[in-house]
Amino acid sequence: MMMLQADSLHIKRANRAALNGINFHVNSGEIYALLGGNGAGKSTTLLSFLGFLKPSQGQVRVKGIEVKSNIAAARKVMTYLPESASLYDHMNAYENLKYFLQLAKRHVTESDIQHALNRVSLNQDSWKIKLRDYSKGMRQKVAIALSILRDTDILLLDEPTSGLDPAAIDEFHALIRDLANNGKAILMVTHDVYGACQVAERIGLLRDGQLVGEFSSHSDAPIDPQIVHSAFLRNK
Amino acid sequence: MNPLETPFIKTIRREIAFTARDHTVWFWMIIVTCLSVLSVAFGQAEIKHQHVQIQSLVQANEASNTLESSKWNDWGSAAFYHYHMTYDAPSDFAFAALGQRDNQPWKHRIRMLALEGQIYERDVSNPSITIIGRFDFSFLAAFVFPLILIMLLYDLRASEIKAGRYHLLVSSVSHIASLWPLRTILRTTAVLLCLLVPMIFAGAINGTSLSTLLQASIMVLLFTLFWSVVCYIVSAWRQSSAIILTTLVGLWVVTAVVLPAGAKVAIDKAVPLPSGADILLHQRETVNDAWDIPKEITMNNFLQRHPKWANYQPKPPSFDWPWYYAFQQVGDQATENLSTAYRNGRLQRDRIAGWVSLIAPSSLLERSLQSLANTGTAASIDYEDRVRIYHSKLREFYYPKLFRHEPYDKTHLNKVPRFNGR
Ligand SMILES: Nc1ncnc2c1ncn2[C@@H]1O[C@H](COP(=O)(O)OP(=O)(O)OP(=O)(O)O)[C@@H](O)[C@H]1O
Ligand SMILES: [Mg+2]
């Protein structure tokens, strides 16, 4: 089922075209990675799915609903992990998760929270420490735990692996693979070509607000990082 | 369903818990509480001082009258040496809004002589120079409190944008009304309570009526509502927190400082007033001149207005007391126009200031609290009027005795009208 859909999407930011007619979609059970240089329009794409940026032309659809026509309904089925996610510094991991889940009216038990924190392998000693005393990667792990706990059909992840160590990145990939296998649709922005090739079914390459290439894996062969890498550099 | 578990209550509990974790909120709550306690304590001390002053002045005056009364041997000297305390006792809410009691007289020691000069004597030595009164509750609520609200509310959204949480928060929350509006309401309520509780507490101690306290609370509440709505609207603006803060403080400067001060200058210019000193000097001149002009002229001036005493016969060779009091009253007649102009001019200035305050909410709140506390210009002029009425009662008491040459009888002094200081 088509969970996310961009149809000739145009977005203007600060009077300049940030997205210039892009078309792609993400199915349920699929991980789609958006690659591209700085300022290519990756974060802009996610924000337009969330209804924060209105298309000047074209449209975005979430589960078939045009976002513009029902922002609240669209947001309800999506979890967003912002670029360099920062939760509240003056609260610990537990308090942050509880607060953001209450905000979304998502009921979870203590053991759900513990389970999620374990899944992102956040050291149990640090659960009750305020986030201001966390490292960048530790904060990122809490934000990822939040994304799991929201338990929505769609995940929009903006550079989720930034700040994570290699072991944590591997764990994260295993985690989203698992989520996708359970039917979630995942749209992930990343700069990590090799990681993307490892985990994603499809990769979209953005440049100056345009989708300049799309790569798909096949049941027998994952996407070849070499090809993506050279396409990335060629389009620079 | 447990009433404490309804979604609405849960949402409020969520944000209360969130707000309670915020140290800046606690910081401002403590600041507001301290300022409120201080302002109420200052006001309370000042009011207590005024009560004590009134009491001791009344006592001292009684004592000196008693002491002096042995020397009085006719109605003329009795009226001359007999001093009377008039005063406007502070109301039970004056502690919260001292108002004009700072720079307008609220006590006089008067006698049967020309009155207007006695009323304005203090204005000569103590001209009013203050625009902003002393630090009392009304000043805190009307001028300082909005600044604290601004500090608390200006970057509610901008700080979340800066921290990169804005899109996460807005895309997560199930009802947007439970985010910014609720956060605004909770923060505002927290500091509003800190502001009001000390005032209500002091009111309870002073025996202030419940309706007065309720009215005052509603006034402050409406004013707070105004500022929090302004903060809410301006802070929704997609600008940096610095620009939002500058805009809000600018609004405060305009409505709380520039408008009232500018209006004061403009009103003072538009409605000129004779000064109290003019009245005093003019009266003194008239009274002093009376010694040098023929008695008939003075008496004619007096009798024109008070034909009742036309049959009076001077009783030489004794000092002519009736003539003496007549020229005192002629002194009042001479300054009548000035006094009326002064009185009505102040009332008119006050009325215009009242209209202007409709666009300067801080002034509006301050004035409303002062009128609730009976400490505004109108109350001060009302007191002067009561002094005039009282003085005319004194004349009504003494004139028959003087003009009909009634024999002096000490026991009649019990019947001298007494000022009702409320
Ligand atoms: N807050 C903003 N206001 C106005 N324009 C913006 C804003 N953020 C980004 N842009 C513009 O939108 C375009 C796309 O930016 P976007 O943030 O989507 O890039 P990105 O692909 O996410 O880059 P990066 O890898 O650096 O995160 C850029 O040209 C940028 O100048
Ligand atoms: Mg980005």
XYZ file of C-alpha atoms and ligand atoms in Angstrom:
690
model
C 0.000 0.000 0.000
C 1.234 3.477 -0.874
C 1.799 5.276 2.423
C 3.651 8.390 1.281
C 3.311 9.988 -2.092
C 4.832 13.130 -3.601
C 3.316 14.159 -6.930
C 5.293 16.781 -8.866
C 5.898 18.484 -5.546
C 7.061 22.100 -5.671
C 7.976 23.908 -2.463
C 9.157 27.480 -2.148
C 11.247 28.585 0.812
C 12.356 32.165 1.274
C 11.080 32.879 -2.243
C 13.345 30.268 -3.790
C 12.400 26.881 -5.111
C 13.499 24.337 -2.527
C 11.746 21.445 -4.240
C 11.238 21.523 -7.943
C 8.673 18.939 -8.942
C 9.665 15.687 -7.301
C 7.780 12.411 -7.644
C 8.226 9.388 -5.446
C 6.342 7.177 -3.078
C 6.990 4.909 -0.128
C 5.049 1.697 0.429
C 4.237 0.054 3.693
C 6.909 -2.363 4.769
C 9.474 -0.370 2.865
C 12.491 1.732 3.828
C 13.123 4.600 1.459
C 16.347 6.590 1.885
C 16.710 10.150 0.636
C 20.272 11.043 -0.211
C 21.620 14.398 -1.301
C 24.033 17.197 -0.570
C 23.479 19.956 1.918
C 20.564 22.151 0.948
C 19.324 19.635 -1.623
C 15.829 19.685 -0.106
C 15.754 16.504 1.980
C 14.458 18.056 5.207
C 12.101 20.184 3.147
C 10.574 17.014 1.744
C 9.874 15.648 5.217
C 8.399 18.942 6.427
C 6.052 19.059 3.467
C 4.725 15.594 4.323
C 4.080 16.931 7.826
C 2.118 19.865 6.439
C 4.537 22.516 7.688
C 5.378 23.641 4.171
C 2.623 24.027 1.631
C 3.232 22.941 -1.971
C 3.158 25.775 -4.470
C 2.388 23.116 -7.076
C 1.676 19.403 -6.928
C 0.734 17.615 -3.747
C 1.761 15.282 -0.977
C -0.408 12.420 0.155
C -0.269 10.409 3.330
C -2.141 7.119 3.239
C -3.930 8.490 0.221
C -5.181 11.653 1.996
C -3.964 14.941 0.613
C -2.052 16.466 3.530
C -3.248 20.014 2.834
C -6.866 18.946 3.261
C -6.414 17.229 6.603
C -3.167 18.007 8.322
C -4.269 16.656 11.698
C -5.234 13.261 10.287
C -1.963 13.034 8.384
C 0.155 13.934 11.405
C -1.649 11.370 13.502
C -0.257 8.494 11.454
C 3.298 9.828 11.203
C 6.189 10.001 13.597
C 8.770 12.638 12.894
C 12.359 12.519 14.086
C 13.856 15.943 13.426
C 17.360 16.664 12.253
C 19.611 16.828 15.354
C 16.614 16.033 17.492
C 16.722 17.753 20.821
C 14.301 16.732 23.473
C 14.040 18.672 26.721
C 17.378 19.205 28.398
C 15.936 19.671 31.864
C 14.181 16.327 31.876
C 15.548 12.803 31.940
C 14.939 10.185 29.247
C 11.928 8.775 31.054
C 10.286 12.139 31.601
C 10.916 13.206 28.026
C 9.400 10.047 26.599
C 6.394 10.263 28.881
C 5.805 13.895 28.028
C 6.015 13.495 24.266
C 3.878 10.360 24.334
C 1.232 12.094 26.453
C 1.356 14.946 23.961
C 0.459 12.467 21.224
C -2.092 10.778 23.497
C -0.233 7.524 23.125
C -0.607 5.269 26.137
C 2.357 3.099 27.018
C 3.357 1.170 30.086
C 6.540 1.507 32.088
C 7.743 -1.727 30.613
C 7.097 -0.469 27.058
C 9.386 2.451 27.810
C 12.026 0.212 29.341
C 11.785 -2.100 26.368
C 12.268 0.785 23.916
C 15.232 2.185 25.814
C 16.782 -1.255 25.828
C 16.189 -1.625 22.128
C 18.203 1.514 21.389
C 20.754 0.204 23.927
C 20.708 3.237 26.093
C 22.607 2.337 29.220
C 20.154 1.825 32.063
C 22.266 3.960 34.405
C 21.478 7.016 32.334
C 17.686 6.669 32.149
C 17.167 8.960 35.121
C 19.830 11.494 34.182
C 18.804 14.824 32.711
C 19.404 15.069 28.986
C 21.691 18.048 29.440
C 24.235 15.556 30.760
C 23.878 13.280 27.725
C 26.228 12.915 24.763
C 24.869 13.718 21.296
C 24.473 10.036 20.424
C 22.695 9.277 23.682
C 20.156 12.009 22.967
C 19.661 10.631 19.498
C 18.946 7.221 21.021
C 16.220 8.674 23.233
C 14.662 10.340 20.199
C 14.747 7.045 18.325
C 13.149 5.315 21.300
C 10.403 7.905 21.123
C 9.859 7.151 17.440
C 9.462 3.466 18.217
C 7.064 4.111 21.068
C 4.826 6.362 18.997
C 4.062 3.216 17.005
C 2.608 4.933 13.936
C 2.327 3.441 10.460
C 4.797 5.912 9.009
C 8.176 7.143 10.227
C 9.901 10.247 8.870
C 13.480 10.204 10.079
C 15.816 13.105 9.402
C 19.439 11.957 9.689
C 18.617 9.479 12.458
C 22.112 8.003 12.556
C 23.951 11.294 12.986
C 25.967 11.115 16.166
C 25.638 7.359 16.539
C 28.706 5.138 16.831
C 29.156 2.297 14.278
C 27.747 -0.318 16.612
C 24.737 1.834 17.335
C 24.233 2.454 13.616
C 24.159 -1.292 12.972
C 21.663 -1.734 15.784
C 19.566 1.078 14.392
C 19.504 -0.501 10.963
C 18.414 -3.776 12.464
C 15.739 -1.950 14.364
C 14.178 -0.179 11.393
C 14.467 -3.312 9.321
C 12.410 -5.002 11.972
C 9.857 -2.171 11.960
C 9.581 -2.305 8.178
C 9.111 -6.038 8.297
C 6.196 -5.349 10.597
C 4.570 -3.185 7.946
C 5.788 0.303 8.768
C 6.687 2.715 5.990
C 9.969 4.479 6.688
C 11.264 7.539 4.904
C 14.782 8.272 6.076
C 17.074 11.156 5.213
C 20.736 10.300 5.431
C 24.238 11.210 4.294
C 25.450 7.676 4.836
C 25.538 6.115 1.352
C 26.757 2.732 2.525
C 24.300 2.513 5.380
C 21.453 3.475 3.085
C 22.397 0.805 0.573
C 22.534 -1.761 3.352
C 19.120 -1.078 4.812
C 16.893 0.609 2.212
C 14.729 -0.996 -0.422
C 14.990 2.142 -2.458
C 17.135 5.232 -2.513
C 16.234 8.593 -3.981
C 18.991 10.995 -4.898
C 18.075 14.671 -4.515
C 19.942 17.561 -6.037
C 18.829 21.181 -6.059
C 15.282 20.209 -5.264
C 15.054 17.595 -7.952
C 15.068 13.825 -7.791
C 17.967 12.993 -10.078
C 18.083 9.265 -9.531
C 16.316 6.376 -7.885
C 17.896 3.036 -7.010
C 16.103 -0.123 -6.031
C 17.279 -3.306 -4.406
C 16.201 -6.673 -5.686
C 15.397 -9.763 -3.750
C 18.739 -11.253 -4.667
C 20.898 -8.105 -4.625
C 21.033 -5.047 -2.402
C 21.765 -1.650 -3.954
C 25.379 -1.292 -4.981
C 26.969 1.483 -2.921
C 29.587 2.024 -5.599
C 26.970 3.028 -8.156
C 25.096 5.289 -5.735
C 28.302 6.859 -4.564
C 29.478 7.761 -8.030
C 26.002 9.012 -8.963
C 26.080 11.156 -5.857
C 29.458 12.634 -6.779
C 28.548 13.053 -10.442
C 25.543 15.070 -9.466
C 27.437 17.294 -7.091
C -14.418 6.989 34.286
C -12.454 8.482 37.159
C -13.021 12.267 36.892
C -9.285 12.825 37.286
C -8.623 10.595 34.315
C -10.660 12.432 31.679
C -8.578 13.430 28.661
C -9.024 17.100 29.510
C -7.737 16.743 33.072
C -4.940 14.488 31.897
C -3.845 17.102 29.396
C -3.838 19.786 32.059
C -1.921 17.546 34.449
C 0.589 16.858 31.683
C 1.261 20.547 31.130
C 1.239 21.384 34.841
C 3.889 18.737 35.407
C 5.812 20.105 32.454
C 5.543 23.721 33.638
C 6.481 22.732 37.168
C 9.761 21.294 35.875
C 10.662 24.613 34.338
C 12.998 26.520 36.627
C 12.387 29.872 34.965
C 8.711 29.624 35.879
C 9.620 29.000 39.508
C 12.112 31.830 39.382
C 9.480 34.327 38.230
C 6.901 32.966 40.659
C 9.292 33.612 43.527
C 10.150 37.078 42.221
C 6.480 38.002 41.864
C 5.645 36.661 45.315
C 8.482 38.651 46.890
C 7.532 41.832 45.041
C 3.877 41.411 45.919
C 4.632 40.811 49.595
C 6.970 43.811 49.612
C 4.509 46.124 47.889
C 1.700 45.109 50.206
C 3.983 45.475 53.232
C 5.095 48.952 52.117
C 1.493 49.987 51.575
C 0.471 48.482 54.876
C 3.257 50.287 56.746
C 2.347 53.582 55.086
C -1.338 53.203 55.932
C -0.555 52.254 59.485
C 1.682 55.296 59.731
C -1.148 57.476 58.440
C -3.597 56.041 60.959
C -1.131 56.601 63.784
C -0.479 60.119 62.531
C -4.181 60.909 62.451
C -4.712 59.526 65.905
C -1.795 61.367 67.441
C -2.661 64.616 65.662
C -6.243 64.415 66.872
C -5.047 63.728 70.400
C -2.406 66.469 70.356
C -4.956 68.896 68.967
C -7.487 68.028 71.671
C -4.816 68.428 74.311
C -3.687 71.818 73.077
C -7.285 73.018 72.744
C -7.955 71.949 76.320
C -4.804 73.663 77.485
C -5.512 76.859 75.589
C -9.231 77.015 76.304
C -8.662 78.579 79.744
C -7.371 81.715 77.992
C -10.449 82.108 75.795
C -12.678 84.824 77.184
C -15.041 85.700 74.344
C -16.429 83.955 71.264
C -13.971 85.820 69.049
C -10.887 84.505 70.784
C -12.439 81.073 71.207
C -12.998 80.860 67.463
C -9.545 82.259 66.800
C -7.569 79.867 68.963
C -9.715 76.798 68.566
C -8.049 74.394 66.100
C -9.875 71.528 64.421
C -8.361 68.425 62.869
C -9.789 67.413 59.555
C -8.532 64.307 57.880
C -9.358 61.690 55.324
C -8.657 58.348 56.950
C -7.298 55.764 54.504
C -9.829 53.208 53.333
C -9.437 49.538 54.139
C -8.057 48.978 50.630
C -5.724 51.988 50.552
C -2.781 49.736 51.431
C -2.954 48.344 47.893
C -3.221 51.667 46.099
C -1.822 54.666 47.971
C -2.650 56.846 44.989
C -2.818 60.590 45.519
C -2.321 60.261 49.256
C 1.360 60.644 48.507
C 1.224 64.105 47.059
C -2.236 65.440 47.878
C -2.999 66.580 51.420
C -5.319 64.359 53.405
C -5.112 66.144 56.787
C -5.450 69.754 57.872
C -5.455 71.589 61.158
C -7.862 74.389 60.464
C -9.503 77.248 62.287
C -12.201 79.795 61.662
C -9.922 82.013 59.558
C -9.980 82.297 55.790
C -10.092 78.675 54.646
C -8.757 78.337 51.109
C -5.241 79.320 52.128
C -5.343 76.791 54.929
C -6.355 74.044 52.492
C -3.567 74.760 50.035
C -0.827 75.637 52.492
C 0.766 72.224 52.069
C 0.801 72.479 48.282
C 3.275 75.324 48.617
C 5.820 73.379 50.569
C 5.248 70.061 48.891
C 4.567 70.376 45.192
C 3.723 67.153 43.488
C 6.589 66.050 41.324
C 5.973 62.382 40.908
C 4.408 60.812 37.861
C 4.835 57.305 39.140
C 3.848 56.992 42.740
C 5.603 54.968 45.314
C 5.999 51.211 45.125
C 2.614 49.846 46.084
C 0.510 46.952 44.841
C -1.215 48.999 42.141
C 2.158 50.069 40.757
C 3.457 46.510 40.837
C 0.366 45.105 39.147
C -0.015 47.837 36.558
C 3.572 48.572 35.600
C 5.974 45.838 36.723
C 3.804 42.762 36.321
C 3.321 43.101 32.535
C 7.102 43.057 32.136
C 7.297 39.819 34.072
C 4.525 38.329 31.931
C 6.513 39.349 28.866
C 9.645 37.678 30.219
C 7.668 34.535 30.889
C 5.793 34.337 27.612
C 7.785 35.983 24.855
C 9.812 32.984 23.733
C 7.337 30.232 24.455
C 7.458 29.321 20.771
C 10.664 30.975 19.603
C 12.693 28.985 22.125
C 11.226 25.730 20.818
C 12.028 26.739 17.265
C 15.557 27.597 18.298
C 15.964 24.284 20.102
C 14.736 22.437 16.995
C 11.735 21.024 18.831
C 8.998 23.082 17.249
C 8.099 20.720 14.403
C 8.407 17.703 16.633
C 6.060 19.220 19.227
C 3.506 20.473 16.755
C 3.493 17.280 14.710
C 3.175 15.140 17.843
C 0.481 16.960 19.752
C -3.006 15.683 19.216
C -4.720 19.013 19.976
C -2.737 22.111 19.188
C -4.824 24.043 21.759
C -3.255 21.914 24.443
C 0.184 23.249 23.586
C 0.771 27.024 23.278
C -2.554 28.269 24.673
C -2.393 25.889 27.608
C 1.243 26.700 28.330
C 0.395 30.408 28.196
C -2.564 29.982 30.523
C -0.630 27.918 33.059
C 2.347 30.251 33.233
C 0.086 33.281 33.476
C -2.057 31.700 36.163
C 0.990 30.727 38.187
C 2.386 34.251 38.425
C -1.061 35.822 38.708
C -1.737 33.781 41.838
C 1.627 34.812 43.256
C 0.640 38.416 42.632
C -2.873 38.239 44.067
C -2.491 36.015 47.109
C -0.410 38.442 49.233
C -2.832 41.268 48.388
C -5.871 39.179 49.319
C -4.142 38.027 52.471
C -3.378 41.610 53.511
C -6.962 42.539 52.654
C -8.230 39.823 54.972
C -6.037 41.209 57.767
C -7.283 44.749 57.124
C -10.894 43.661 57.040
C -11.274 44.741 53.439
C -14.695 43.769 52.190
C -14.927 40.663 50.086
C -16.505 42.562 47.226
C -13.622 45.058 47.135
C -11.089 42.246 47.043
C -13.103 40.466 44.406
C -13.359 43.583 42.260
C -9.639 44.256 42.608
C -8.845 40.659 41.675
C -11.095 40.832 38.634
C -9.464 44.080 37.523
C -6.001 42.557 37.802
C -7.254 39.404 36.099
C -8.634 41.325 33.114
C -5.440 43.328 32.839
C -3.380 40.130 32.969
C -5.633 38.584 30.358
C -4.982 41.559 28.104
C -1.212 41.244 28.405
C -1.114 37.488 28.051
C -3.221 37.690 24.901
C -0.856 40.347 23.549
C 2.146 38.166 24.427
C 0.435 35.146 22.885
C -0.273 36.923 19.631
C 3.127 38.578 19.296
C 5.019 35.432 20.260
C 3.173 33.502 17.542
C 4.935 35.714 15.065
C 7.625 33.766 13.182
C 10.494 35.968 14.256
C 13.515 35.523 16.447
C 12.904 35.740 20.165
C 14.949 38.947 20.279
C 12.600 40.672 17.874
C 9.554 39.389 19.735
C 10.959 40.564 23.045
C 11.818 43.979 21.640
C 8.320 44.344 20.222
C 6.634 43.406 23.492
C 8.837 45.627 25.613
C 8.243 48.386 23.073
C 4.479 47.938 23.511
C 4.947 48.135 27.252
C 7.051 51.293 27.007
C 4.443 52.928 24.791
C 1.371 51.978 26.836
C 2.856 52.178 30.323
C 5.345 55.031 30.024
C 5.127 57.130 26.862
C 1.335 57.387 26.626
C 0.680 58.222 30.296
C 3.614 60.630 30.550
C 2.849 62.246 27.200
C -0.829 62.493 28.097
C 0.077 64.104 31.405
C 2.152 66.770 29.674
C -0.551 67.360 27.073
C -3.369 67.481 29.631
C -1.436 69.850 31.891
C -0.958 72.107 28.905
C -4.522 71.834 27.676
C -6.093 72.425 31.094
C -4.106 75.137 32.869
C -4.487 75.362 36.633
C -3.859 78.141 39.075
C -1.443 76.848 41.642
C -2.331 76.277 45.262
C 0.360 78.822 46.062
C -1.444 81.464 43.978
C -4.572 80.898 46.007
C -2.695 81.143 49.275
C -0.871 84.357 48.265
C -3.932 86.033 46.831
C -5.866 85.272 49.965
C -3.118 86.518 52.238
C -2.945 89.777 50.310
C -6.686 90.295 50.495
C -6.737 89.536 54.193
C -3.746 91.765 54.932
C -5.145 94.614 52.847
C -8.307 94.484 54.888
C -6.441 96.070 57.803
C -5.697 99.152 55.698
C -9.032 99.793 54.035
C -12.112 101.276 55.657
C -14.121 98.699 57.584
C -17.288 99.682 55.714
C -15.914 98.448 52.410
C -15.073 95.089 53.896
C -18.402 94.835 55.672
C -20.293 95.764 52.502
C -18.487 93.044 50.616
C -19.356 90.624 53.339
C -22.969 91.662 53.826
C -23.717 91.522 50.140
C -23.249 87.794 50.372
C -24.544 87.377 53.892
C -27.390 89.902 54.323
C -28.532 87.853 57.305
C -26.076 89.784 59.524
C -26.933 93.254 58.172
C -28.438 94.344 61.517
C -25.217 93.788 63.299
C -23.958 96.749 65.353
C -20.248 97.108 66.019
C -19.550 97.200 69.721
C -16.736 99.646 70.362
C -14.374 100.000 72.049
C -13.616 96.270 72.162
C -11.759 94.701 69.208
C -14.319 94.100 66.500
C -14.245 90.288 66.077
C -17.205 90.115 63.671
C -15.411 92.488 61.313
C -12.273 90.388 61.709
C -14.075 87.158 60.690
C -15.961 89.015 57.999
C -12.720 90.009 56.290
C -11.464 86.453 56.648
C -14.531 85.294 54.792
C -14.129 88.076 52.241
C -10.672 86.613 51.760
C -12.307 83.311 50.834
C -14.716 85.155 48.555
C -11.808 86.814 46.814
C -10.164 83.506 45.998
C -13.398 81.775 45.158
C -12.831 81.922 41.422
C -9.273 80.704 41.730
C -10.272 77.889 44.054
C -13.121 76.799 41.844
C -10.860 76.906 38.820
C -8.276 74.886 40.702
C -10.820 72.356 41.871
C -12.668 71.970 38.580
C -9.444 72.049 36.599
C -8.074 69.128 38.573
C -11.334 67.262 38.107
C -11.232 67.945 34.398
C -7.623 66.814 34.124
C -8.607 63.699 35.987
C -11.555 63.098 33.687
C -9.421 63.473 30.568
C -6.760 61.231 32.097
C -9.551 58.712 32.633
C -10.436 58.785 28.939
C -6.799 58.533 27.909
C -6.325 55.547 30.193
C -8.714 53.606 27.986
C -5.812 53.228 25.570
C -3.181 52.867 28.291
C -4.174 49.730 30.193
C -1.561 50.207 32.925
C -2.982 53.605 33.801
C -6.488 52.199 33.594
C -5.693 49.487 36.114
C -3.876 51.886 38.426
C -6.766 54.342 38.318
C -9.342 51.616 38.832
C -7.528 50.290 41.878
C -7.144 53.820 43.228
C -10.809 54.547 42.805
C -11.585 51.274 44.549
C -9.268 52.392 47.363
C -10.645 55.940 47.412
C -7.204 57.357 46.833
C -7.667 59.001 43.456
C -7.905 62.686 42.572
C -11.683 62.604 42.907
C -11.401 61.250 46.458
C -8.868 63.921 47.312
C -11.114 66.699 46.003
C -14.067 65.142 47.751
C -12.108 65.431 50.984
C -11.388 69.137 50.326
C -15.094 69.652 49.752
C -15.854 67.987 53.026
C -13.379 70.321 54.748
C -15.181 73.296 53.169
C -18.545 72.018 54.342
C -17.165 71.465 57.791
C -15.650 74.952 57.873
C -18.957 76.478 56.845
C -20.573 74.612 59.724
C -18.038 76.208 62.034
C -19.055 79.610 60.680
C -22.704 78.725 61.154
C -21.896 77.851 64.748
C -19.854 80.939 65.606
C -21.468 83.686 63.528
C -24.693 84.000 65.593
C -22.608 84.161 68.730
C -20.281 86.777 67.256
C -22.696 88.965 65.371
C -25.298 88.938 68.153
C -22.654 89.494 70.799
C -23.775 86.470 72.757
C -22.034 86.158 76.084
C -19.224 83.652 76.132
C -20.204 80.314 77.610
C -17.547 77.647 77.723
C -20.052 74.843 78.031
C -21.343 75.661 74.538
C -17.965 74.583 73.181
C -19.234 71.002 73.444
C -21.566 71.853 70.616
C -18.816 72.944 68.225
C -19.271 70.827 65.075
C -16.850 67.957 64.836
C -15.267 66.783 61.644
C -16.314 63.343 60.570
C -13.131 61.768 59.248
C -14.824 58.535 58.133
N 14.184 27.748 7.712
C 14.370 27.987 6.398
N 13.890 29.121 5.867
C 14.051 29.388 4.559
N 14.674 28.596 3.714
C 15.184 27.453 4.183
C 15.057 27.086 5.554
N 15.657 25.911 5.749
C 16.144 25.544 4.537
N 15.863 26.458 3.600
C 16.223 26.393 2.169
O 15.594 25.275 1.598
C 16.477 24.577 0.734
C 16.509 23.120 1.117
O 16.945 22.995 2.446
P 16.845 21.644 3.271
O 16.915 21.988 4.693
O 15.661 20.892 2.813
O 18.163 20.915 2.833
P 18.702 19.482 3.281
O 18.743 18.653 2.064
O 17.963 18.985 4.425
O 20.203 19.854 3.683
P 21.129 19.311 4.895
O 21.769 18.079 4.419
O 22.106 20.384 5.070
O 20.249 19.105 6.046
C 17.831 25.252 0.883
O 18.061 25.984 -0.296
C 17.709 26.186 2.025
O 18.327 27.409 1.707
Mg 18.307 18.698 6.385
